[in-house]
């Protein structure tokens, strides 16, 4: 994400994890919940699409690239860029895929340490009590 | 949901449901109730999770129509055989519940969809209480 991009004020710290490897998904979801995030889990890009149509509070999507179904992580990221640009996308991938940087606020190579993802999420989703750029100078 | 969790006493529930709009809210509700919850989107995922020795799963809430290679009641019957201490709570549509009742009458309670999350929690409590009494 560009350092000059305005921070978006979010009602809740909701993270959507999209990962088809269940043990990776549950470990990441557990660690993010422990870190204070509200987490929604999707096993595929198709599930993520359904969730996006049903849940409005999602701030960040953390998605794998290679997944079964009609929508892989890159297609999901493209969809979000076009249709829900207020949602930030963090891509985790073991392989470099062309264009993935274009549709993601961050790309974190696999294998990753969860603290790296948490740091990025905290940058992308400021805590409610933290001053937001949009609030500076008001008042 | 590992050995290192501080809240070791909270029972762990695995929710097996391929409809994410059903899985997501019931998982969230069970977490609100204080349970550790693992979400499995298919019978295959449930098998992977159940076989992890460091995940001590107490109850499996499973839609009997889970997707993947594990169709119908196979997952529930497999789990019953491999993990006799696991408590099972099966879910089915009204149409499927009739058939399921015949096959799973010995396997634990059966809930019809759509179910009330509060009823799910009541069943989970009963199952865990029964297991605790059995263990003496």
Coordinates of C-alpha atoms in Angstrom, one line a residue:
Chain A
X1 CA 0.0 0.0 0.0
X2 CA 1.2 3.5 -0.7
X3 CA 2.3 5.4 2.3
X4 CA 0.2 8.4 1.2
X5 CA -3.0 6.4 0.7
X6 CA -5.8 7.6 3.1
X7 CA -6.6 5.2 5.9
X8 CA -10.2 3.9 5.8
X9 CA -12.1 4.1 9.0
X10 CA -13.5 0.6 9.8
X11 CA -16.3 -0.2 12.1
X12 CA -14.7 -3.5 13.0
X13 CA -11.5 -5.3 12.5
X14 CA -12.9 -8.0 10.3
X15 CA -10.5 -10.1 8.3
X16 CA -11.6 -12.7 5.7
X17 CA -9.1 -15.6 5.3
X18 CA -9.3 -17.5 2.0
X19 CA -7.3 -20.7 2.2
X20 CA -8.0 -24.2 1.0
X21 CA -5.5 -25.9 3.2
X22 CA -7.6 -26.4 6.4
X23 CA -4.6 -26.7 8.8
X24 CA -3.1 -23.5 7.5
X25 CA -6.4 -21.8 7.6
X26 CA -7.3 -22.8 11.1
X27 CA -3.8 -21.9 12.5
X28 CA -3.9 -18.5 10.9
X29 CA -7.5 -17.8 11.9
X30 CA -6.7 -18.8 15.5
X31 CA -3.6 -16.6 15.7
X32 CA -5.5 -13.6 14.2
X33 CA -8.3 -14.1 16.7
X34 CA -5.8 -14.2 19.5
X35 CA -4.4 -10.9 18.1
X36 CA -7.8 -9.3 18.4
X37 CA -9.2 -9.5 14.9
X38 CA -12.6 -10.8 14.0
X39 CA -12.0 -13.5 11.5
X40 CA -14.2 -15.1 8.8
X41 CA -13.0 -18.2 7.1
X42 CA -13.5 -19.2 3.5
X43 CA -12.2 -22.5 2.1
X44 CA -12.2 -21.3 -1.6
X45 CA -12.5 -18.2 -3.7
X46 CA -16.0 -19.1 -4.5
X47 CA -16.9 -19.2 -0.8
X48 CA -15.2 -15.8 -0.4
X49 CA -17.4 -14.3 -3.1
X50 CA -20.5 -15.5 -1.3
X51 CA -19.2 -14.0 2.0
X52 CA -18.4 -10.7 0.3
X53 CA -22.0 -10.5 -0.9
X54 CA -23.3 -11.2 2.6
X55 CA -21.0 -9.4 5.0
X56 CA -20.3 -5.7 4.7
X57 CA -17.7 -5.1 7.5
X58 CA -14.8 -6.9 5.9
X59 CA -11.7 -4.7 5.9
X60 CA -9.0 -7.0 4.6
X61 CA -8.9 -10.2 2.7
X62 CA -5.9 -12.5 3.3
X63 CA -5.9 -15.0 0.4
X64 CA -3.9 -17.8 -1.0
X65 CA -3.4 -17.8 -4.8
X66 CA -3.9 -21.4 -5.8
X67 CA -7.3 -22.8 -4.8
X68 CA -9.8 -25.1 -6.3
X69 CA -13.1 -23.9 -7.7
X70 CA -13.9 -21.3 -10.3
X71 CA -12.1 -18.4 -8.6
X72 CA -8.5 -18.5 -7.5
X73 CA -6.9 -15.9 -5.3
X74 CA -5.7 -13.7 -8.1
X75 CA -9.2 -13.7 -9.7
X76 CA -10.6 -12.8 -6.3
X77 CA -8.1 -10.0 -5.8
X78 CA -9.1 -8.6 -9.3
X79 CA -12.8 -8.9 -8.4
X80 CA -12.2 -7.0 -5.2
X81 CA -10.2 -4.3 -6.9
X82 CA -13.0 -3.7 -9.4
X83 CA -16.1 -4.1 -7.2
X84 CA -15.0 -3.4 -3.6
X85 CA -11.9 -1.2 -3.8
X86 CA -12.3 -0.2 -0.1
X87 CA -11.3 -3.8 0.9
X88 CA -7.6 -4.4 1.0
X89 CA -6.2 -7.6 -0.2
X90 CA -3.1 -9.4 1.2
X91 CA -1.9 -12.2 -1.0
X92 CA 0.1 -15.1 0.5
X93 CA 1.7 -17.3 -2.1
X94 CA 4.5 -19.8 -2.3
X95 CA 5.0 -18.9 -6.0
X96 CA 5.5 -15.6 -7.8
X97 CA 2.5 -14.9 -10.0
X98 CA 2.6 -12.1 -12.6
X99 CA 0.3 -9.2 -11.8
X100 CA -0.4 -10.2 -8.2
X101 CA 1.2 -7.0 -6.9
X102 CA -1.3 -4.9 -9.0
X103 CA -4.3 -6.2 -7.1
X104 CA -2.9 -6.5 -3.6
X105 CA -2.0 -4.1 -0.8
X106 CA 0.6 -6.6 0.2
X107 CA 2.2 -9.8 -0.9
X108 CA 3.6 -12.1 1.7
X109 CA 5.5 -15.1 0.5
X110 CA 4.9 -18.5 1.9
X111 CA 6.0 -19.9 4.2
X112 CA 5.3 -16.9 6.4
X113 CA 5.4 -16.0 10.0
X114 CA 2.0 -15.0 11.3
X115 CA 3.5 -11.9 13.0
X116 CA 4.3 -10.5 9.5
X117 CA 0.7 -10.8 8.5
X118 CA -0.5 -9.3 11.8
X119 CA 1.9 -6.3 11.2
X120 CA 0.4 -5.7 7.7
X121 CA -3.1 -6.1 9.0
X122 CA -2.5 -3.5 11.7
X123 CA -1.1 -1.1 9.1
X124 CA -4.1 -1.7 6.9
X125 CA -6.7 -1.7 9.6
X126 CA -5.9 0.9 12.3
X127 CA -7.4 0.3 15.7
X128 CA -10.5 2.5 16.4
X129 CA -8.7 4.4 19.1
X130 CA -5.7 5.2 16.9
X131 CA -5.9 8.6 15.2
X132 CA -6.9 8.3 11.6
X133 CA -5.5 10.5 8.9
X134 CA -9.1 11.4 8.0
X135 CA -9.6 12.7 11.6
X136 CA -6.5 14.8 11.9
X137 CA -7.2 18.5 12.1
X138 CA -10.8 18.1 12.8
X139 CA -12.4 19.4 15.8
Chain B
X1 CA -6.6 -24.2 19.0
X2 CA -3.6 -26.0 20.3
X3 CA -2.0 -27.2 23.5
X4 CA -0.7 -23.8 24.1
X5 CA -4.1 -22.2 24.5
X6 CA -4.6 -20.6 27.8
X7 CA -8.3 -21.6 27.9
X8 CA -7.6 -25.3 27.9
X9 CA -10.9 -26.1 29.6
X10 CA -13.1 -24.8 26.7
X11 CA -14.4 -27.8 24.7
X12 CA -13.4 -27.8 21.0
X13 CA -16.2 -28.2 18.4
X14 CA -15.5 -29.0 14.7
X15 CA -18.3 -27.7 12.5
X16 CA -18.5 -29.6 9.2
X17 CA -20.7 -27.7 6.8
X18 CA -20.1 -27.0 3.1
X19 CA -22.6 -24.0 3.0
X20 CA -20.4 -21.1 4.2
X21 CA -23.4 -19.0 5.0
X22 CA -24.5 -21.6 7.5
X23 CA -21.1 -22.5 8.7
X24 CA -20.0 -19.0 9.4
X25 CA -22.8 -17.9 11.7
X26 CA -23.0 -21.1 13.7
X27 CA -19.2 -21.1 14.2
X28 CA -19.4 -17.4 15.3
X29 CA -22.2 -18.2 17.7
X30 CA -20.4 -21.2 19.2
X31 CA -17.3 -19.0 19.7
X32 CA -19.5 -16.4 21.4
X33 CA -20.7 -19.2 23.7
X34 CA -17.1 -19.8 24.7
X35 CA -16.2 -22.9 22.7
X36 CA -13.1 -23.3 20.6
X37 CA -14.4 -23.9 17.1
X38 CA -12.7 -25.4 14.0
X39 CA -14.4 -24.9 10.7
X40 CA -14.3 -27.7 8.1
X41 CA -15.8 -27.0 4.7
X42 CA -16.0 -30.6 3.7
X43 CA -15.8 -34.2 5.0
X44 CA -12.2 -34.3 3.7
X45 CA -11.2 -31.3 5.7
X46 CA -12.9 -32.8 8.8
X47 CA -10.9 -36.0 8.5
X48 CA -7.7 -34.0 8.3
X49 CA -8.6 -32.0 11.4
X50 CA -9.8 -35.0 13.4
X51 CA -6.6 -36.9 12.7
X52 CA -4.4 -34.1 14.2
X53 CA -3.3 -35.4 17.5
X54 CA -2.7 -31.9 19.0
X55 CA -6.3 -30.9 18.4
X56 CA -8.4 -32.4 21.1
X57 CA -11.8 -32.3 19.5
X58 CA -14.7 -33.0 21.8
X59 CA -17.8 -32.6 19.5
X60 CA -18.3 -32.8 15.8
X61 CA -21.3 -30.9 14.4
X62 CA -21.7 -32.3 10.9
X63 CA -24.1 -31.8 8.1
X64 CA -24.7 -35.3 6.8
X65 CA -24.6 -34.0 3.3
X66 CA -21.0 -32.8 3.5
X67 CA -19.3 -32.4 0.2
X68 CA -15.9 -33.9 -1.0
X69 CA -15.2 -37.6 -1.2
X70 CA -16.9 -38.2 2.1
X71 CA -20.6 -38.4 1.1
X72 CA -23.6 -38.7 3.4
X73 CA -23.1 -40.5 6.6
X74 CA -19.7 -41.9 5.9
X75 CA -17.8 -39.2 7.8
X76 CA -20.0 -39.6 10.9
X77 CA -19.7 -43.4 10.9
X78 CA -15.9 -43.3 10.3
X79 CA -15.5 -40.8 13.1
X80 CA -17.5 -42.9 15.5
X81 CA -15.4 -45.9 14.7
X82 CA -12.0 -44.2 14.9
X83 CA -12.7 -41.8 17.8
X84 CA -15.1 -43.5 20.2
X85 CA -14.8 -40.6 22.7
X86 CA -15.9 -38.0 20.1
X87 CA -19.5 -36.7 20.6
X88 CA -21.5 -36.4 17.4
X89 CA -24.3 -34.0 16.5
X90 CA -25.6 -34.6 13.0
X91 CA -27.6 -32.1 10.9
X92 CA -29.8 -32.8 7.9
X93 CA -32.5 -31.2 5.8
X94 CA -36.0 -32.4 6.8
X95 CA -36.0 -34.6 3.7
X96 CA -32.6 -36.1 4.5
X97 CA -33.3 -36.4 8.2
X98 CA -35.7 -39.3 7.7
X99 CA -33.0 -41.4 5.9
X100 CA -30.4 -40.2 8.3
X101 CA -32.4 -41.2 11.3
X102 CA -32.3 -44.8 10.2
X103 CA -28.6 -44.9 9.7
X104 CA -27.5 -42.7 12.6
X105 CA -30.0 -43.6 15.4
X106 CA -27.1 -45.0 17.4
X107 CA -24.7 -42.2 16.5
X108 CA -26.1 -39.3 18.5
X109 CA -28.8 -36.6 18.2
X110 CA -30.0 -35.4 14.8
X111 CA -31.0 -31.8 14.1
X112 CA -33.1 -30.7 11.2
X113 CA -32.2 -27.7 9.1
X114 CA -32.8 -24.8 9.7
X115 CA -31.8 -25.2 13.3
X116 CA -31.8 -22.7 16.2
X117 CA -28.2 -22.1 17.3
X118 CA -29.4 -22.2 20.9
X119 CA -30.7 -25.7 20.4
X120 CA -27.2 -26.7 19.0
X121 CA -25.6 -25.4 22.2
X122 CA -28.1 -27.3 24.4
X123 CA -27.3 -30.5 22.6
X124 CA -23.5 -29.9 22.9
X125 CA -23.9 -29.3 26.6
X126 CA -25.9 -32.5 27.0
X127 CA -23.4 -34.5 25.1
X128 CA -20.5 -33.2 27.0
X129 CA -22.3 -33.7 30.3
X130 CA -23.1 -37.2 29.3
X131 CA -19.5 -37.9 28.5
X132 CA -18.3 -36.4 31.8
X133 CA -20.7 -38.6 33.7
X134 CA -19.6 -41.6 31.7
X135 CA -15.9 -40.9 32.6
X136 CA -17.0 -40.6 36.2

